[in-house]
């Protein structure tokens, strides 16, 4: 620590210089986060000092969290869904597996998870001492439901399906998995951290939500396609008993029990997440998703015109390709199998797609 503090001017010029080292969103094609919507930023600033960890002190903010859960629950076809705002998909996935473990068999519990799962499930299994059984994928990078069913035994406490995989943008056969989970009486968590705010706005999207009776919980991240400020995830749960299985006593707070993983929790990004949903409504979100999907298709067509072929035909706005040389300053990512991965987030405008394609054409000519 400095003995004497900096002047405000020097402090902010130092901070600005650091901020300028960050990559400009104009060139980020690798991220599942995006530039927050202006209404999210405004709401975030308005709720900056609120703490959902002690909701009795912030009843107004706490009611916004309940409204956020209600809005997303209804979007996922369950009125009266319970849940809470998490820090993102990782926390939602950890908490979902924690519920599965609380409610399921106690002896050497295992969970059935697709090979395509986000690495947050590895963290969850480590923390919760769960055996992770990895289900192979079919030729379209979707979880094989027959293999999943064969892996279930009497120690299985949970099944996970992904609605919008991180790497290839695929939706697992959630309806079949819901049936399998229901038949075995096993907790079924759907990781829709990415796809949860894409699929409801597409025509002909596969079912992935609470309309399927076997679905026990859903993770969805407003800080991804919901254009919220970070951190904003939501864990939605069908039954309040499942969520209450996570409760611990909190004797000196304004509430006597809590089921969340974090104690102190930001109200700011919850207000930000809700602000976007309220401001855009279904129609506004549908337009944004339509734009992202159009850009994804244009990217795939444009790359294939250069002979860089798609690795998959995605269900959501993640495009993957056989390896290609990528010129600076574009920031792209690579899947575990070595495919090029590009995510058409709302900040990736049609103009950026065209200028990326032009650069690729020159580089790979
Ligand atoms: N589930 C799925 C399907 C995800 O894609 C992700 C993150 C998570 C869970 C975990 O969410 P949190 O990171 O919010 O805890 N997917 C992105 C990824 O790993 C996260 C990300 C976002 C990474 C922006 C980089 C980046 O620039 O690719």
XYZ file of C-alpha atoms and ligand atoms in Angstrom:
393
model
C 0.000 0.000 0.000
C 1.049 3.616 -0.619
C 1.710 5.671 2.532
C -0.015 8.658 0.898
C -2.791 8.120 -1.614
C -2.736 9.159 -5.266
C -4.593 12.192 -6.528
C -7.882 11.324 -8.181
C -6.523 12.519 -11.514
C -3.408 10.312 -11.399
C -5.451 7.392 -10.128
C -7.895 7.557 -13.014
C -5.243 8.139 -15.619
C -3.501 4.974 -14.304
C -6.798 3.053 -14.437
C -7.507 4.312 -17.951
C -4.076 3.212 -19.151
C -4.809 -0.304 -17.824
C -8.269 -0.329 -19.395
C -6.709 0.602 -22.723
C -4.596 -2.562 -22.583
C -7.820 -4.615 -22.801
C -8.984 -5.899 -26.186
C -11.623 -3.753 -27.902
C -14.955 -5.577 -28.195
C -14.953 -4.680 -31.894
C -12.455 -7.530 -32.390
C -13.695 -10.072 -29.825
C -15.209 -13.098 -31.566
C -14.320 -15.574 -28.810
C -16.478 -14.465 -25.916
C -19.858 -15.501 -24.558
C -20.087 -12.163 -22.786
C -20.907 -8.924 -24.544
C -21.121 -5.165 -24.106
C -23.912 -4.658 -21.561
C -27.088 -2.981 -22.770
C -27.237 0.726 -21.726
C -30.284 0.099 -19.502
C -28.329 -2.618 -17.658
C -25.486 -0.183 -17.007
C -27.881 2.489 -15.770
C -29.692 0.074 -13.439
C -26.364 -1.366 -12.214
C -25.138 2.085 -11.159
C -28.473 2.815 -9.442
C -28.176 -0.348 -7.279
C -24.418 -0.241 -6.713
C -24.399 -0.575 -2.904
C -27.186 -3.132 -2.544
C -26.459 -6.527 -0.979
C -28.834 -9.412 -1.587
C -27.000 -11.376 1.091
C -29.052 -9.507 3.707
C -32.378 -9.102 1.894
C -34.245 -7.664 4.890
C -32.165 -4.497 4.479
C -32.885 -4.292 0.753
C -36.480 -5.462 0.326
C -36.932 -3.511 -2.908
C -33.847 -5.075 -4.498
C -34.852 -8.511 -3.185
C -38.232 -8.115 -4.893
C -36.408 -7.414 -8.167
C -34.557 -10.711 -7.752
C -37.887 -12.505 -7.251
C -39.252 -10.772 -10.347
C -36.197 -11.847 -12.356
C -36.762 -15.458 -11.277
C -40.460 -15.175 -12.113
C -39.816 -13.679 -15.570
C -37.277 -16.351 -16.497
C -39.364 -19.147 -14.958
C -42.344 -18.058 -17.070
C -40.122 -17.836 -20.157
C -39.145 -21.444 -19.387
C -42.811 -22.408 -18.998
C -43.160 -22.735 -15.239
C -45.185 -20.254 -13.251
C -44.052 -20.233 -9.639
C -40.509 -21.425 -10.380
C -38.144 -20.833 -7.507
C -34.484 -19.960 -7.674
C -32.066 -17.107 -7.149
C -29.483 -14.916 -8.851
C -26.029 -16.511 -8.934
C -22.670 -15.184 -10.065
C -23.012 -17.128 -13.334
C -23.171 -20.575 -14.854
C -20.415 -21.992 -12.673
C -22.229 -21.241 -9.417
C -25.587 -22.372 -10.864
C -24.071 -25.680 -11.973
C -22.344 -26.262 -8.621
C -25.583 -25.569 -6.757
C -27.621 -27.795 -9.082
C -25.290 -30.742 -8.447
C -25.355 -29.925 -4.744
C -29.159 -30.314 -4.820
C -28.807 -33.574 -6.749
C -26.413 -34.870 -4.120
C -28.592 -33.731 -1.198
C -31.679 -35.420 -2.642
C -30.074 -38.562 -4.093
C -28.333 -41.724 -2.851
C -25.656 -41.054 -0.256
C -23.287 -43.897 -1.072
C -20.563 -43.115 -3.680
C -22.852 -40.792 -5.667
C -22.245 -40.307 -9.385
C -23.554 -37.875 -12.010
C -24.055 -38.464 -15.726
C -22.649 -35.540 -17.734
C -21.982 -35.141 -21.481
C -18.386 -34.937 -22.723
C -19.273 -31.503 -24.100
C -20.024 -30.084 -20.638
C -18.467 -26.836 -19.497
C -15.496 -27.264 -17.139
C -17.581 -25.860 -14.279
C -18.973 -29.401 -13.839
C -15.461 -30.675 -13.180
C -15.156 -28.069 -10.419
C -18.592 -29.018 -9.064
C -17.708 -32.727 -8.940
C -14.376 -31.987 -7.232
C -16.011 -29.836 -4.565
C -18.942 -32.188 -3.990
C -16.921 -35.434 -4.217
C -19.141 -36.751 -7.007
C -17.995 -39.313 -9.548
C -18.372 -37.743 -13.001
C -19.471 -40.208 -15.714
C -18.790 -38.668 -19.117
C -21.305 -39.567 -21.816
C -19.963 -39.704 -25.393
C -21.426 -37.462 -28.086
C -23.059 -38.435 -31.376
C -21.670 -37.302 -34.737
C -23.407 -33.923 -34.277
C -21.720 -33.284 -30.918
C -24.912 -33.993 -28.953
C -25.052 -36.231 -25.879
C -26.017 -39.815 -26.736
C -29.140 -40.540 -24.625
C -28.847 -44.330 -24.978
C -25.293 -44.255 -23.601
C -26.495 -41.914 -20.832
C -29.268 -44.342 -19.810
C -26.777 -47.241 -19.726
C -24.514 -45.365 -17.299
C -27.234 -44.884 -14.682
C -27.021 -47.142 -11.643
C -28.366 -47.079 -8.090
C -25.684 -44.576 -7.036
C -26.645 -42.042 -9.716
C -27.927 -38.816 -8.168
C -28.106 -36.578 -11.224
C -28.104 -36.192 -14.996
C -26.997 -33.058 -16.833
C -27.971 -31.963 -20.350
C -26.675 -28.859 -22.129
C -28.930 -26.470 -24.059
C -26.329 -24.598 -26.104
C -22.905 -26.143 -25.614
C -19.970 -23.835 -24.994
C -17.818 -25.190 -27.806
C -20.173 -26.197 -30.657
C -23.460 -24.475 -29.774
C -25.489 -27.699 -29.770
C -28.596 -28.610 -27.777
C -28.569 -32.095 -26.237
C -31.709 -34.277 -26.662
C -33.276 -32.748 -23.553
C -36.744 -34.301 -24.116
C -35.285 -37.838 -24.227
C -33.049 -37.151 -21.237
C -36.022 -35.741 -19.308
C -37.904 -39.002 -19.920
C -34.901 -41.098 -18.832
C -34.454 -39.000 -15.672
C -38.167 -39.228 -14.892
C -38.203 -43.008 -15.382
C -35.275 -43.412 -12.985
C -36.445 -40.760 -10.523
C -33.137 -38.907 -10.887
C -32.531 -35.145 -10.600
C -32.092 -33.617 -14.085
C -30.271 -30.296 -14.499
C -30.238 -28.395 -17.805
C -27.284 -26.080 -18.361
C -28.832 -23.348 -20.516
C -26.298 -20.746 -19.343
C -25.834 -19.711 -22.957
C -28.856 -21.087 -24.836
C -31.481 -20.108 -22.262
C -31.731 -16.599 -23.687
C -31.501 -17.761 -27.309
C -33.750 -20.815 -27.720
C -37.041 -19.261 -26.476
C -36.721 -16.658 -29.253
C -36.108 -19.051 -32.159
C -38.747 -20.660 -34.356
C -38.606 -24.480 -34.188
C -36.127 -24.642 -31.285
C -35.986 -28.012 -29.535
C -37.741 -28.200 -26.143
C -35.301 -27.735 -23.262
C -37.299 -26.215 -20.398
C -39.796 -26.960 -17.600
C -42.436 -27.985 -20.174
C -40.558 -31.307 -19.970
C -41.685 -32.915 -16.700
C -38.304 -34.503 -15.891
C -36.410 -31.183 -15.852
C -35.574 -30.343 -12.222
C -33.454 -27.192 -12.610
C -32.132 -24.835 -15.275
C -29.072 -22.549 -15.308
C -29.361 -19.398 -17.428
C -26.924 -16.475 -17.584
C -28.206 -12.943 -18.200
C -24.535 -11.856 -18.419
C -24.212 -13.848 -21.632
C -27.052 -13.416 -24.175
C -29.102 -11.349 -21.676
C -26.711 -8.387 -22.174
C -26.594 -7.739 -18.450
C -23.658 -6.425 -16.485
C -21.383 -9.095 -14.937
C -21.994 -11.064 -12.689
C -25.509 -12.243 -13.505
C -26.536 -15.884 -13.552
C -29.831 -17.416 -12.474
C -30.551 -20.879 -11.120
C -34.205 -21.874 -11.598
C -35.651 -24.808 -9.698
C -38.948 -26.631 -10.137
C -39.601 -27.521 -6.456
C -38.977 -25.344 -3.452
C -38.025 -28.485 -1.448
C -35.064 -29.065 -3.772
C -33.799 -25.542 -3.234
C -34.465 -25.694 0.520
C -32.324 -28.836 0.715
C -29.398 -26.368 0.391
C -30.450 -24.131 3.288
C -28.133 -23.389 6.167
C -28.970 -21.379 9.302
C -27.943 -17.715 9.288
C -28.866 -16.732 12.835
C -27.769 -13.073 12.880
C -29.093 -11.936 9.476
C -32.474 -10.458 8.600
C -33.360 -13.915 7.213
C -32.803 -17.024 9.287
C -31.749 -19.374 6.495
C -30.111 -19.103 3.087
C -29.694 -21.552 0.196
C -27.254 -19.449 -1.843
C -23.572 -20.309 -2.239
C -22.236 -16.763 -1.794
C -23.127 -14.738 1.261
C -22.778 -11.132 0.146
C -24.335 -10.882 -3.329
C -24.625 -7.940 -5.724
C -28.056 -6.430 -6.301
C -26.600 -4.201 -9.022
C -26.264 -6.824 -11.744
C -29.640 -8.331 -10.764
C -31.228 -4.925 -11.405
C -29.206 -4.792 -14.637
C -30.420 -8.218 -15.768
C -34.058 -7.439 -15.011
C -33.795 -4.008 -16.657
C -32.849 -5.590 -20.000
C -35.727 -8.092 -19.895
C -38.265 -5.419 -18.965
C -36.964 -2.894 -21.484
C -36.638 -5.182 -24.499
C -39.476 -7.586 -23.826
C -39.937 -10.743 -25.886
C -40.052 -8.788 -29.142
C -36.805 -6.900 -28.497
C -34.941 -10.038 -27.441
C -36.286 -11.938 -30.446
C -34.904 -9.226 -32.766
C -31.470 -9.372 -31.128
C -31.328 -13.162 -31.290
C -32.511 -13.088 -34.924
C -29.613 -10.733 -35.726
C -27.076 -12.986 -33.978
C -28.365 -16.067 -35.819
C -28.315 -14.250 -39.173
C -24.683 -13.239 -38.567
C -23.836 -16.823 -37.582
C -25.275 -18.165 -40.860
C -23.509 -15.454 -42.879
C -20.210 -16.314 -41.158
C -20.653 -19.999 -41.966
C -21.536 -19.310 -45.625
C -18.698 -16.796 -45.975
C -16.067 -19.117 -44.466
C -17.240 -22.061 -46.567
C -16.946 -19.913 -49.687
C -13.208 -19.752 -48.845
C -13.076 -23.513 -48.357
C -12.982 -23.280 -44.551
C -15.728 -25.747 -43.757
C -18.043 -25.758 -40.749
C -17.330 -28.285 -37.998
C -21.014 -28.369 -37.007
C -24.343 -26.793 -37.900
C -25.105 -25.134 -34.570
C -28.452 -24.781 -32.789
C -27.397 -21.412 -31.343
C -25.029 -18.597 -32.362
C -21.681 -20.407 -32.033
C -19.904 -21.151 -35.340
C -17.066 -23.686 -35.587
C -14.731 -24.473 -38.474
C -11.791 -26.526 -39.577
C -8.529 -24.781 -38.594
C -7.618 -21.588 -40.463
C -5.021 -18.835 -40.102
C -6.497 -15.856 -38.241
C -4.887 -12.446 -38.724
C -4.600 -9.907 -35.902
C -6.332 -8.098 -34.292
C -9.168 -10.656 -34.296
C -9.583 -12.653 -31.086
C -10.944 -16.124 -31.724
C -10.969 -19.355 -29.728
C -10.291 -23.040 -30.397
C -12.226 -26.071 -29.223
C -10.633 -29.038 -27.424
C -10.676 -30.886 -30.768
C -8.780 -28.030 -32.439
C -11.641 -26.433 -34.368
C -11.879 -22.670 -34.810
C -14.712 -21.252 -32.662
C -16.467 -17.914 -33.154
C -19.388 -16.631 -31.086
C -21.770 -14.154 -32.745
C -22.703 -12.139 -29.670
C -24.817 -8.967 -29.917
C -21.668 -6.793 -30.098
C -20.551 -8.676 -33.252
C -22.348 -6.565 -35.849
C -22.898 -7.522 -39.494
C -20.145 -5.063 -40.474
C -17.648 -6.829 -38.204
C -18.558 -10.185 -39.746
C -17.905 -8.776 -43.240
C -14.584 -7.223 -42.276
C -13.500 -10.460 -40.542
C -14.434 -12.451 -43.678
C -12.489 -10.026 -45.867
C -9.380 -10.414 -43.673
C -9.746 -14.200 -43.676
C -10.097 -14.218 -47.458
C -6.841 -12.255 -47.847
C -4.995 -14.337 -45.237
C -6.054 -17.723 -46.566
C -5.981 -16.858 -50.308
N -22.232 -23.372 -18.864
C -22.013 -23.071 -20.151
C -22.769 -23.807 -21.221
C -21.075 -22.082 -20.482
O -20.830 -21.803 -21.772
C -20.384 -21.421 -19.443
C -19.346 -20.368 -19.721
C -20.668 -21.774 -18.100
C -21.602 -22.764 -17.859
C -19.989 -21.093 -16.946
O -20.442 -19.777 -16.845
P -19.656 -18.675 -16.021
O -18.342 -18.467 -16.733
O -20.571 -17.496 -16.103
O -19.481 -19.163 -14.650
N -18.984 -20.177 -21.021
C -17.926 -19.278 -21.456
C -16.681 -20.089 -21.809
O -16.133 -20.785 -20.949
C -17.556 -18.208 -20.468
C -16.721 -17.150 -21.099
C -17.256 -15.915 -21.355
C -15.395 -17.367 -21.412
C -16.477 -14.923 -21.911
C -14.630 -16.393 -22.007
C -15.187 -15.170 -22.258
O -14.427 -14.177 -22.840
O -16.275 -19.996 -22.947
